[in-house]
mmCIF file of C-alpha atoms in Angstrom:
data_model
loop_
_atom_site.group_PDB
_atom_site.id
_atom_site.type_symbol
_atom_site.label_atom_id
_atom_site.label_comp_id
_atom_site.label_asym_id
_atom_site.label_seq_id
_atom_site.Cartn_x
_atom_site.Cartn_y
_atom_site.Cartn_z
ATOM 1 C CA MET A 1 81.248 102.822 122.205
ATOM 2 C CA ASP A 2 83.779 105.624 121.909
ATOM 3 C CA ARG A 3 85.673 104.327 124.944
ATOM 4 C CA ALA A 4 85.802 100.860 123.375
ATOM 5 C CA ASP A 5 86.863 102.188 119.961
ATOM 6 C CA GLY A 6 90.492 101.279 119.237
ATOM 7 C CA LEU A 7 90.676 104.000 116.561
ATOM 8 C CA ALA A 8 89.159 106.807 118.664
ATOM 9 C CA HIS A 9 92.533 108.464 119.235
ATOM 10 C CA TYR A 10 92.828 109.302 115.527
ATOM 11 C CA ARG A 11 89.952 111.780 115.796
ATOM 12 C CA LYS A 12 92.065 114.418 117.514
ATOM 13 C CA ARG A 13 94.430 114.437 114.531
ATOM 14 C CA PHE A 14 91.801 116.209 112.388
ATOM 15 C CA VAL A 15 91.077 119.919 112.245
ATOM 16 C CA GLY A 16 87.763 120.837 113.867
ATOM 17 C CA ALA A 17 87.179 117.513 115.597
ATOM 18 C CA GLU A 18 87.308 119.271 118.981
ATOM 19 C CA THR A 19 84.363 121.551 118.084
ATOM 20 C CA ASP A 20 80.636 120.858 118.418
ATOM 21 C CA LEU A 21 80.170 120.669 114.637
ATOM 22 C CA VAL A 22 78.750 117.322 113.450
ATOM 23 C CA TYR A 23 80.311 116.229 110.172
ATOM 24 C CA PHE A 24 78.326 113.675 108.176
ATOM 25 C CA ASP A 25 79.956 114.432 104.823
ATOM 26 C CA GLY A 26 83.267 112.603 104.949
ATOM 27 C CA ASN A 27 82.248 110.648 101.861
ATOM 28 C CA SER A 28 82.213 113.898 99.867
ATOM 29 C CA LEU A 29 85.077 115.881 101.426
ATOM 30 C CA GLY A 30 87.096 114.621 104.353
ATOM 31 C CA ARG A 31 88.292 116.751 107.265
ATOM 32 C CA PRO A 32 91.875 118.020 106.897
ATOM 33 C CA PRO A 33 94.484 116.356 109.109
ATOM 34 C CA VAL A 34 96.291 118.786 111.408
ATOM 35 C CA ALA A 35 99.633 117.442 110.198
ATOM 36 C CA ALA A 36 98.630 118.078 106.569
ATOM 37 C CA ILE A 37 98.424 121.800 107.262
ATOM 38 C CA GLU A 38 101.877 121.701 108.801
ATOM 39 C CA ARG A 39 103.205 119.676 105.866
ATOM 40 C CA MET A 40 101.777 122.089 103.300
ATOM 41 C CA ASP A 41 103.063 125.149 105.142
ATOM 42 C CA ARG A 42 106.541 123.610 105.285
ATOM 43 C CA PHE A 43 106.390 122.750 101.594
ATOM 44 C CA LEU A 44 105.324 126.248 100.583
ATOM 45 C CA ARG A 45 108.028 127.912 102.663
ATOM 46 C CA GLU A 46 110.947 125.502 102.254
ATOM 47 C CA ASP A 47 110.486 123.235 99.238
ATOM 48 C CA TRP A 48 108.703 125.546 96.809
ATOM 49 C CA GLY A 49 109.893 128.797 98.388
ATOM 50 C CA GLY A 50 113.427 127.593 98.971
ATOM 51 C CA ARG A 51 114.194 125.161 96.187
ATOM 52 C CA LEU A 52 111.978 126.727 93.484
ATOM 53 C CA ILE A 53 112.489 125.004 90.107
ATOM 54 C CA ARG A 54 115.260 122.860 91.596
ATOM 55 C CA GLY A 55 112.554 120.865 93.376
ATOM 56 C CA TRP A 56 111.800 119.045 90.120
ATOM 57 C CA ASP A 57 115.364 117.719 90.047
ATOM 58 C CA GLU A 58 114.951 116.113 93.445
ATOM 59 C CA ALA A 59 111.650 114.583 94.533
ATOM 60 C CA TRP A 60 108.744 116.164 92.678
ATOM 61 C CA MET A 61 109.036 114.185 89.446
ATOM 62 C CA GLN A 62 108.682 110.894 91.310
ATOM 63 C CA LEU A 63 105.934 111.963 93.701
ATOM 64 C CA PRO A 64 102.985 110.755 91.536
ATOM 65 C CA PHE A 65 104.502 107.275 91.469
ATOM 66 C CA GLU A 66 105.623 107.191 95.094
ATOM 67 C CA ILE A 67 102.227 108.249 96.435
ATOM 68 C CA GLY A 68 100.547 106.006 93.877
ATOM 69 C CA ASP A 69 102.499 103.026 95.184
ATOM 70 C CA ARG A 70 101.526 104.002 98.733
ATOM 71 C CA ILE A 71 97.855 103.964 97.753
ATOM 72 C CA GLY A 72 98.434 100.649 96.035
ATOM 73 C CA ARG A 73 100.057 99.181 99.127
ATOM 74 C CA ALA A 74 97.844 100.616 101.895
ATOM 75 C CA VAL A 75 94.460 101.158 100.251
ATOM 76 C CA ILE A 76 93.836 98.887 97.232
ATOM 77 C CA GLU A 77 96.322 96.012 97.694
ATOM 78 C CA ALA A 78 98.188 96.472 94.440
ATOM 79 C CA LYS A 79 101.855 95.767 93.915
ATOM 80 C CA ALA A 80 104.190 98.608 93.018
ATOM 81 C CA GLY A 81 104.228 100.182 89.580
ATOM 82 C CA GLN A 82 100.489 99.922 88.903
ATOM 83 C CA THR A 83 99.010 102.984 90.627
ATOM 84 C CA VAL A 84 99.725 106.633 89.889
ATOM 85 C CA ILE A 85 98.396 110.039 90.928
ATOM 86 C CA GLY A 86 97.210 111.981 87.915
ATOM 87 C CA ASP A 87 94.359 114.218 86.852
ATOM 88 C CA SER A 88 90.802 114.600 88.149
ATOM 89 C CA THR A 89 88.610 111.513 88.468
ATOM 90 C CA THR A 90 86.695 112.529 85.347
ATOM 91 C CA VAL A 91 89.811 112.905 83.205
ATOM 92 C CA LEU A 92 91.301 109.618 84.420
ATOM 93 C CA LEU A 93 88.000 107.834 83.772
ATOM 94 C CA TYR A 94 88.063 109.160 80.232
ATOM 95 C CA LYS A 95 91.676 108.133 79.667
ATOM 96 C CA LEU A 96 91.269 104.587 80.924
ATOM 97 C CA ALA A 97 87.839 103.939 79.408
ATOM 98 C CA ARG A 98 88.859 105.300 76.005
ATOM 99 C CA ALA A 99 92.120 103.326 76.060
ATOM 100 C CA ALA A 100 90.222 100.160 76.978
ATOM 101 C CA VAL A 101 87.585 100.375 74.236
ATOM 102 C CA ASP A 102 90.183 101.295 71.619
ATOM 103 C CA ALA A 103 92.229 98.222 72.525
ATOM 104 C CA GLN A 104 89.143 96.013 72.450
ATOM 105 C CA LEU A 105 88.021 97.353 69.058
ATOM 106 C CA ALA A 106 91.486 96.712 67.636
ATOM 107 C CA ARG A 107 91.309 93.140 68.878
ATOM 108 C CA ASP A 108 87.685 92.487 67.902
ATOM 109 C CA PRO A 109 85.756 95.117 65.891
ATOM 110 C CA GLY A 110 82.500 93.456 66.939
ATOM 111 C CA ARG A 111 82.887 94.504 70.563
ATOM 112 C CA ARG A 112 80.925 97.730 70.377
ATOM 113 C CA GLU A 113 79.119 97.880 73.727
ATOM 114 C CA ILE A 114 79.974 99.530 77.034
ATOM 115 C CA VAL A 115 78.021 98.197 80.012
ATOM 116 C CA VAL A 116 77.163 100.621 82.822
ATOM 117 C CA ASP A 117 74.371 100.847 85.379
ATOM 118 C CA SER A 118 71.698 103.524 85.341
ATOM 119 C CA ASP A 119 72.531 104.731 88.871
ATOM 120 C CA ASN A 120 76.286 104.993 88.467
ATOM 121 C CA PHE A 121 77.767 108.350 89.394
ATOM 122 C CA PRO A 122 76.902 111.045 86.807
ATOM 123 C CA THR A 123 80.521 111.641 85.745
ATOM 124 C CA ASP A 124 80.903 107.959 84.864
ATOM 125 C CA ARG A 125 77.733 107.975 82.786
ATOM 126 C CA TYR A 126 78.517 111.270 81.062
ATOM 127 C CA VAL A 127 82.094 110.262 80.188
ATOM 128 C CA LEU A 128 80.954 106.933 78.767
ATOM 129 C CA ASP A 129 78.196 108.580 76.756
ATOM 130 C CA GLY A 130 80.795 110.877 75.199
ATOM 131 C CA ILE A 131 83.167 108.003 74.411
ATOM 132 C CA ALA A 132 80.339 105.992 72.868
ATOM 133 C CA ARG A 133 79.534 108.893 70.527
ATOM 134 C CA GLU A 134 83.211 109.416 69.673
ATOM 135 C CA ARG A 135 83.782 105.780 68.765
ATOM 136 C CA GLY A 136 80.352 104.820 67.422
ATOM 137 C CA LEU A 137 79.619 102.468 70.316
ATOM 138 C CA ARG A 138 76.456 101.548 72.222
ATOM 139 C CA LEU A 139 75.767 101.896 75.923
ATOM 140 C CA ARG A 140 74.138 98.847 77.475
ATOM 141 C CA TRP A 141 72.289 99.988 80.589
ATOM 142 C CA ILE A 142 71.763 97.874 83.690
ATOM 143 C CA GLU A 143 68.659 99.179 85.447
ATOM 144 C CA VAL A 144 69.098 99.050 89.218
ATOM 145 C CA ASP A 145 67.139 99.947 92.325
ATOM 146 C CA THR A 146 68.545 103.198 93.742
ATOM 147 C CA SER A 147 68.592 101.654 97.218
ATOM 148 C CA SER A 148 70.880 98.818 96.083
ATOM 149 C CA GLY A 149 73.227 98.240 93.125
ATOM 150 C CA VAL A 150 74.595 95.888 90.475
ATOM 151 C CA THR A 151 74.453 92.190 91.366
ATOM 152 C CA PRO A 152 76.194 89.287 89.606
ATOM 153 C CA GLU A 153 72.814 88.304 88.133
ATOM 154 C CA HIS A 154 72.406 91.791 86.643
ATOM 155 C CA LEU A 155 75.832 91.723 85.024
ATOM 156 C CA ALA A 156 75.563 88.163 83.716
ATOM 157 C CA GLU A 157 72.452 89.192 81.792
ATOM 158 C CA ALA A 158 74.100 92.296 80.334
ATOM 159 C CA VAL A 159 77.480 91.085 79.057
ATOM 160 C CA GLY A 160 78.190 89.004 75.978
ATOM 161 C CA PRO A 161 80.272 88.808 72.791
ATOM 162 C CA ASP A 162 79.535 92.475 72.001
ATOM 163 C CA THR A 163 80.851 93.798 75.339
ATOM 164 C CA ALA A 164 84.073 95.786 75.168
ATOM 165 C CA LEU A 165 84.100 97.372 78.615
ATOM 166 C CA VAL A 166 82.191 97.197 81.897
ATOM 167 C CA VAL A 167 82.307 100.245 84.198
ATOM 168 C CA LEU A 168 81.050 99.818 87.768
ATOM 169 C CA SER A 169 81.316 101.512 91.146
ATOM 170 C CA HIS A 170 82.597 99.377 94.004
ATOM 171 C CA VAL A 171 80.401 101.350 96.433
ATOM 172 C CA ALA A 172 77.290 103.003 94.983
ATOM 173 C CA TYR A 173 77.360 106.745 95.617
ATOM 174 C CA ARG A 174 73.660 106.972 96.482
ATOM 175 C CA SER A 175 72.842 103.802 98.430
ATOM 176 C CA ALA A 176 76.336 102.669 99.601
ATOM 177 C CA TYR A 177 75.675 99.243 98.070
ATOM 178 C CA LEU A 178 78.954 97.301 98.173
ATOM 179 C CA ALA A 179 79.385 95.343 94.968
ATOM 180 C CA ASP A 180 80.946 91.879 94.841
ATOM 181 C CA ALA A 181 83.913 93.178 92.878
ATOM 182 C CA GLN A 182 85.694 89.850 92.537
ATOM 183 C CA GLU A 183 82.655 88.007 91.175
ATOM 184 C CA LEU A 184 81.612 90.840 88.877
ATOM 185 C CA THR A 185 85.139 91.043 87.476
ATOM 186 C CA ARG A 186 85.109 87.304 86.808
ATOM 187 C CA ILE A 187 81.773 87.521 84.980
ATOM 188 C CA ALA A 188 83.029 90.339 82.766
ATOM 189 C CA HIS A 189 86.271 88.512 81.999
ATOM 190 C CA ASP A 190 84.406 85.337 81.112
ATOM 191 C CA ALA A 191 82.562 87.401 78.500
ATOM 192 C CA GLY A 192 85.849 88.733 77.116
ATOM 193 C CA ALA A 193 85.339 92.259 78.465
ATOM 194 C CA LEU A 194 87.663 94.585 80.341
ATOM 195 C CA VAL A 195 86.484 96.111 83.632
ATOM 196 C CA LEU A 196 87.042 99.648 84.929
ATOM 197 C CA TRP A 197 86.245 100.065 88.623
ATOM 198 C CA ASP A 198 85.279 103.384 90.210
ATOM 199 C CA LEU A 199 86.719 103.260 93.747
ATOM 200 C CA CYS A 200 85.769 106.786 94.799
ATOM 201 C CA HIS A 201 83.438 105.717 97.617
ATOM 202 C CA SER A 202 85.498 102.766 98.794
ATOM 203 C CA ALA A 203 89.156 103.866 98.778
ATOM 204 C CA GLY A 204 90.172 104.349 102.402
ATOM 205 C CA SER A 205 86.928 102.997 103.872
ATOM 206 C CA VAL A 206 86.377 99.539 102.393
ATOM 207 C CA PRO A 207 89.095 96.944 101.697
ATOM 208 C CA VAL A 208 89.960 96.609 98.016
ATOM 209 C CA ARG A 209 92.104 93.764 96.645
ATOM 210 C CA ALA A 210 92.849 94.984 93.146
ATOM 211 C CA ASP A 211 95.478 92.387 92.255
ATOM 212 C CA HIS A 212 93.778 89.447 93.923
ATOM 213 C CA TRP A 213 90.393 90.243 92.402
ATOM 214 C CA GLY A 214 91.880 90.521 88.924
ATOM 215 C CA PHE A 215 91.143 94.204 88.257
ATOM 216 C CA ASP A 216 92.060 95.525 84.836
ATOM 217 C CA LEU A 217 91.638 99.231 85.530
ATOM 218 C CA ALA A 218 90.453 101.440 88.373
ATOM 219 C CA VAL A 219 90.109 105.094 89.258
ATOM 220 C CA GLY A 220 89.533 106.664 92.667
ATOM 221 C CA CYS A 221 89.365 110.146 94.122
ATOM 222 C CA THR A 222 91.450 111.251 97.086
ATOM 223 C CA TYR A 223 89.362 113.991 98.707
ATOM 224 C CA LYS A 224 86.869 111.707 100.481
ATOM 225 C CA TYR A 225 88.276 109.100 102.873
ATOM 226 C CA LEU A 226 91.889 109.936 101.909
ATOM 227 C CA ASN A 227 91.437 113.581 103.018
ATOM 228 C CA GLY A 228 93.422 115.056 100.142
ATOM 229 C CA GLY A 229 91.466 118.327 100.121
ATOM 230 C CA PRO A 230 89.065 120.010 97.677
ATOM 231 C CA GLY A 231 89.793 118.863 94.134
ATOM 232 C CA SER A 232 92.864 116.851 95.094
ATOM 233 C CA PRO A 233 94.047 114.710 92.157
ATOM 234 C CA ALA A 234 92.684 111.231 91.577
ATOM 235 C CA PHE A 235 94.609 107.965 91.254
ATOM 236 C CA ALA A 236 94.599 105.436 88.430
ATOM 237 C CA TYR A 237 95.324 101.711 88.625
ATOM 238 C CA VAL A 238 96.392 99.898 85.453
ATOM 239 C CA ARG A 239 97.290 96.212 85.764
ATOM 240 C CA ASP A 240 100.917 95.748 84.786
ATOM 241 C CA ASP A 241 100.331 93.466 81.788
ATOM 242 C CA LEU A 242 98.008 96.059 80.213
ATOM 243 C CA GLN A 243 100.273 99.071 80.616
ATOM 244 C CA ASP A 244 102.226 98.671 77.382
ATOM 245 C CA VAL A 245 99.148 97.467 75.479
ATOM 246 C CA LEU A 246 96.809 100.384 76.120
ATOM 247 C CA ALA A 247 97.312 103.698 74.343
ATOM 248 C CA GLN A 248 95.991 106.512 76.509
ATOM 249 C CA PRO A 249 94.273 109.203 74.445
ATOM 250 C CA ILE A 250 95.555 112.436 76.045
ATOM 251 C CA GLN A 251 99.150 112.491 74.845
ATOM 252 C CA GLY A 252 101.174 114.893 76.958
ATOM 253 C CA TRP A 253 104.835 115.552 77.541
ATOM 254 C CA MET A 254 104.965 113.916 80.979
ATOM 255 C CA GLY A 255 103.868 110.580 79.529
ATOM 256 C CA THR A 256 106.719 110.344 77.059
ATOM 257 C CA ALA A 257 109.660 107.973 77.181
ATOM 258 C CA ASP A 258 112.099 110.891 77.629
ATOM 259 C CA VAL A 259 110.308 113.782 79.303
ATOM 260 C CA PHE A 260 113.007 116.353 78.534
ATOM 261 C CA ALA A 261 113.866 115.243 75.002
ATOM 262 C CA MET A 262 111.194 117.639 73.682
ATOM 263 C CA GLY A 263 111.184 115.616 70.466
ATOM 264 C CA PRO A 264 109.098 116.214 67.351
ATOM 265 C CA GLU A 265 106.717 113.333 68.003
ATOM 266 C CA TYR A 266 105.058 111.575 70.924
ATOM 267 C CA ARG A 267 106.780 108.386 72.055
ATOM 268 C CA PRO A 268 104.930 106.865 75.036
ATOM 269 C CA ALA A 269 106.829 105.801 78.105
ATOM 270 C CA ARG A 270 106.753 102.194 79.172
ATOM 271 C CA GLY A 271 104.799 101.243 82.259
ATOM 272 C CA ILE A 272 102.479 103.377 84.372
ATOM 273 C CA ARG A 273 104.173 106.666 83.368
ATOM 274 C CA ARG A 274 102.421 106.616 79.992
ATOM 275 C CA PHE A 275 99.098 107.305 81.733
ATOM 276 C CA ILE A 276 100.296 110.721 82.929
ATOM 277 C CA SER A 277 99.672 113.623 80.556
ATOM 278 C CA GLY A 278 100.697 116.993 81.977
ATOM 279 C CA THR A 279 102.689 118.417 84.850
ATOM 280 C CA PRO A 280 101.866 116.570 88.094
ATOM 281 C CA PRO A 281 99.784 118.567 90.628
ATOM 282 C CA ILE A 282 102.392 118.478 93.368
ATOM 283 C CA VAL A 283 100.670 120.758 95.899
ATOM 284 C CA GLY A 284 97.445 118.784 95.501
ATOM 285 C CA MET A 285 99.155 115.541 96.501
ATOM 286 C CA LEU A 286 100.621 116.640 99.804
ATOM 287 C CA ALA A 287 97.669 116.533 102.213
ATOM 288 C CA MET A 288 96.721 112.923 101.481
ATOM 289 C CA GLU A 289 100.105 111.663 102.662
ATOM 290 C CA GLU A 290 99.074 112.239 106.276
ATOM 291 C CA THR A 291 95.953 110.099 105.932
ATOM 292 C CA LEU A 292 97.883 107.413 104.050
ATOM 293 C CA ALA A 293 100.243 107.251 107.014
ATOM 294 C CA MET A 294 97.263 106.792 109.364
ATOM 295 C CA ILE A 295 95.802 104.051 107.155
ATOM 296 C CA GLU A 296 99.147 102.267 107.083
ATOM 297 C CA GLU A 297 99.337 102.547 110.874
ATOM 298 C CA ALA A 298 95.756 101.509 111.672
ATOM 299 C CA GLY A 299 95.254 98.961 108.883
ATOM 300 C CA ILE A 300 92.372 98.941 106.438
ATOM 301 C CA GLY A 301 90.796 95.965 108.231
ATOM 302 C CA ALA A 302 90.419 97.907 111.480
ATOM 303 C CA ILE A 303 89.152 100.924 109.548
ATOM 304 C CA ARG A 304 86.504 98.804 107.854
ATOM 305 C CA ALA A 305 85.420 97.335 111.215
ATOM 306 C CA LYS A 306 84.991 100.863 112.618
ATOM 307 C CA SER A 307 83.063 101.893 109.493
ATOM 308 C CA VAL A 308 80.653 98.975 109.883
ATOM 309 C CA ALA A 309 80.164 99.799 113.564
ATOM 310 C CA LEU A 310 79.431 103.459 112.793
ATOM 311 C CA THR A 311 76.939 102.770 110.006
ATOM 312 C CA SER A 312 75.238 100.012 112.018
ATOM 313 C CA TYR A 313 74.884 102.343 114.992
ATOM 314 C CA ALA A 314 73.465 105.099 112.786
ATOM 315 C CA MET A 315 70.912 102.677 111.345
ATOM 316 C CA THR A 316 69.870 101.498 114.816
ATOM 317 C CA VAL A 317 69.341 105.043 116.063
ATOM 318 C CA ALA A 318 67.544 106.054 112.855
ATOM 319 C CA ASP A 319 65.216 103.106 113.181
ATOM 320 C CA GLU A 320 64.264 104.179 116.706
ATOM 321 C CA TRP A 321 64.054 107.951 116.189
ATOM 322 C CA LEU A 322 63.379 108.567 112.495
ATOM 323 C CA ALA A 323 61.425 105.592 111.189
ATOM 324 C CA PRO A 324 58.333 106.603 113.270
ATOM 325 C CA LEU A 325 58.467 109.927 111.403
ATOM 326 C CA GLY A 326 58.264 108.191 108.037
ATOM 327 C CA VAL A 327 61.985 107.928 107.245
ATOM 328 C CA GLN A 328 63.034 104.905 105.205
ATOM 329 C CA LEU A 329 66.461 103.325 104.945
ATOM 330 C CA ALA A 330 67.795 103.494 101.362
ATOM 331 C CA SER A 331 70.974 101.515 102.021
ATOM 332 C CA PRO A 332 71.562 97.775 102.466
ATOM 333 C CA VAL A 333 70.815 96.411 105.935
ATOM 334 C CA ASP A 334 73.464 93.692 105.621
ATOM 335 C CA SER A 335 76.882 95.165 106.437
ATOM 336 C CA GLU A 336 78.468 92.767 103.928
ATOM 337 C CA GLU A 337 76.605 94.678 101.221
ATOM 338 C CA ARG A 338 77.119 98.190 102.634
ATOM 339 C CA GLY A 339 79.980 100.647 102.224
ATOM 340 C CA GLY A 340 80.883 103.580 104.453
ATOM 341 C CA HIS A 341 77.757 105.707 104.335
ATOM 342 C CA VAL A 342 74.022 105.426 105.011
ATOM 343 C CA THR A 343 71.178 107.066 103.100
ATOM 344 C CA LEU A 344 67.907 107.965 104.827
ATOM 345 C CA GLU A 345 64.931 108.928 102.655
ATOM 346 C CA HIS A 346 61.981 111.202 103.355
ATOM 347 C CA PRO A 347 60.253 113.803 101.142
ATOM 348 C CA ALA A 348 61.238 116.560 103.607
ATOM 349 C CA MET A 349 64.974 115.789 103.673
ATOM 350 C CA ARG A 350 66.023 118.609 101.350
ATOM 351 C CA GLU A 351 64.571 121.160 103.777
ATOM 352 C CA VAL A 352 65.869 119.235 106.784
ATOM 353 C CA THR A 353 69.387 119.242 105.316
ATOM 354 C CA ALA A 354 69.287 123.023 104.800
ATOM 355 C CA ARG A 355 68.198 123.554 108.411
ATOM 356 C CA LEU A 356 70.855 121.203 109.765
ATOM 357 C CA TRP A 357 73.600 123.076 107.947
ATOM 358 C CA GLN A 358 72.495 126.268 109.715
ATOM 359 C CA GLN A 359 73.168 124.626 113.086
ATOM 360 C CA ASP A 360 76.529 123.072 112.154
ATOM 361 C CA VAL A 361 75.238 119.575 111.447
ATOM 362 C CA ILE A 362 76.548 118.748 107.963
ATOM 363 C CA PRO A 363 75.065 115.804 106.050
ATOM 364 C CA ASP A 364 74.512 115.999 102.303
ATOM 365 C CA TYR A 365 71.449 115.543 100.168
ATOM 366 C CA ARG A 366 70.776 113.430 97.075
ATOM 367 C CA ASP A 367 67.503 113.170 95.203
ATOM 368 C CA PRO A 368 65.030 111.644 95.661
ATOM 369 C CA GLY A 369 64.711 112.753 99.302
ATOM 370 C CA GLY A 370 67.982 111.193 100.430
ATOM 371 C CA LEU A 371 69.963 112.474 103.414
ATOM 372 C CA ARG A 372 73.407 110.839 103.311
ATOM 373 C CA LEU A 373 75.466 110.180 106.418
ATOM 374 C CA GLY A 374 79.097 109.835 105.345
ATOM 375 C CA LEU A 375 80.891 108.471 108.397
ATOM 376 C CA SER A 376 84.642 108.681 107.943
ATOM 377 C CA PRO A 377 86.053 106.063 110.340
ATOM 378 C CA LEU A 378 89.226 107.863 111.428
ATOM 379 C CA SER A 379 87.591 111.194 112.234
ATOM 380 C CA THR A 380 84.014 110.339 113.305
ATOM 381 C CA SER A 381 82.926 109.441 116.841
ATOM 382 C CA PHE A 382 79.835 107.566 117.957
ATOM 383 C CA GLU A 383 78.841 110.502 120.164
ATOM 384 C CA GLU A 384 78.984 112.721 117.080
ATOM 385 C CA VAL A 385 76.612 110.354 115.254
ATOM 386 C CA HIS A 386 74.235 110.437 118.234
ATOM 387 C CA ARG A 387 74.162 114.249 118.356
ATOM 388 C CA GLY A 388 73.710 114.544 114.624
ATOM 389 C CA LEU A 389 70.801 112.134 114.455
ATOM 390 C CA ALA A 390 69.149 113.836 117.429
ATOM 391 C CA ALA A 391 69.324 117.118 115.513
ATOM 392 C CA THR A 392 67.955 115.404 112.396
ATOM 393 C CA ARG A 393 65.006 114.063 114.382
ATOM 394 C CA ASP A 394 64.271 117.473 115.863
ATOM 395 C CA GLN A 395 64.461 119.300 112.543
ATOM 396 C CA LEU A 396 62.321 116.720 110.763
ATOM 397 C CA ARG A 397 59.681 117.001 113.491
ATOM 398 C CA ALA A 398 59.751 120.783 113.133
ATOM 399 C CA VAL A 399 59.307 120.646 109.358
ATOM 400 C CA LEU A 400 56.464 118.137 109.597
ATOM 401 C CA THR A 401 54.744 120.210 112.291
ATOM 402 C CA GLU A 402 55.010 123.379 110.199
ATOM 403 C CA ARG A 403 53.686 121.615 107.112
ATOM 404 C CA ALA A 404 50.768 120.189 109.070
ATOM 405 C CA GLY A 405 49.938 123.666 110.375
ATOM 406 C CA LEU A 406 49.970 125.104 106.868
ATOM 407 C CA ALA A 407 47.672 122.326 105.680
#
């Protein structure tokens, strides 16, 4: 399978890919590209070290918009001027969600509900809970199975004339359920609601068509499949016709119409700039440019095909080796409903994960009993998946044997 893989040559472009370490956590923190280290070293020595403050007069001020447009073009299919690099995912979620509900309340004071599912990522739920308390709104919960996600039927039952905003994840962080983003967006719009999409587990792994699917707003992180590095800044998408309608709530100097006017009052910029607050995190943006170049070169369609092949292979091997040991699949079987990772459940997986880390096999763990295999298409090989699942089988057998002996 590795010999037949048209993207296999990208693996050698990542730090550590030549070692025996098995990395199953690309959906939490991607491997660094070799060229990103070279880029950052050059920046520190020449651009920052050489130009110092003069760097702002040249390229730095435009970097959030230039890289944002690159993400729009290569990753989420959005035309220029709608995507920007900004703060953390949490802060951008707050900005866009708060701006959306404020606009909806101004238009129709009766729209006092935010719809979100019970298994959405914790940050999404916590941010929305805080906004609901700030603005006197209600959260309308969609209860979902943790091994799947929000379906059109779920959403149709939840939205109505009281709905201001719907917040959903394109790929569920626990199960990897791939939502029908176009249909769910249509359902929300038919109810008069705005939609904010969390793209953290899809950006760079699953095709997104933000413009074509009619997205209003979206946020995505850059340290997973975009390999931006620990805590690299997130991106925000705001559809162009909403940009001068929404008032973002964290008013900072970088979002003003004239950044260096230093005037007595806040005057928001037109367009996507108004969604920036403070000084752009320039160093944090650099590493992701190398992966964006690879995505542009390979094409998101080919990357998705490799992702499906990797997750399907992992499921096949797990069914043969791990299912007889009591492991259950907690991700969709149908690849049309599955993102870029696979979750395997067993009550012993927390202990198994700890043991695997000690032997340089790195999955991650999510309650209840879920071992997640995050298979980043550009840096993961099929042989790596095989070795990692063999180690998982061996460690699970060892734990079960020890527990049986204690009993």
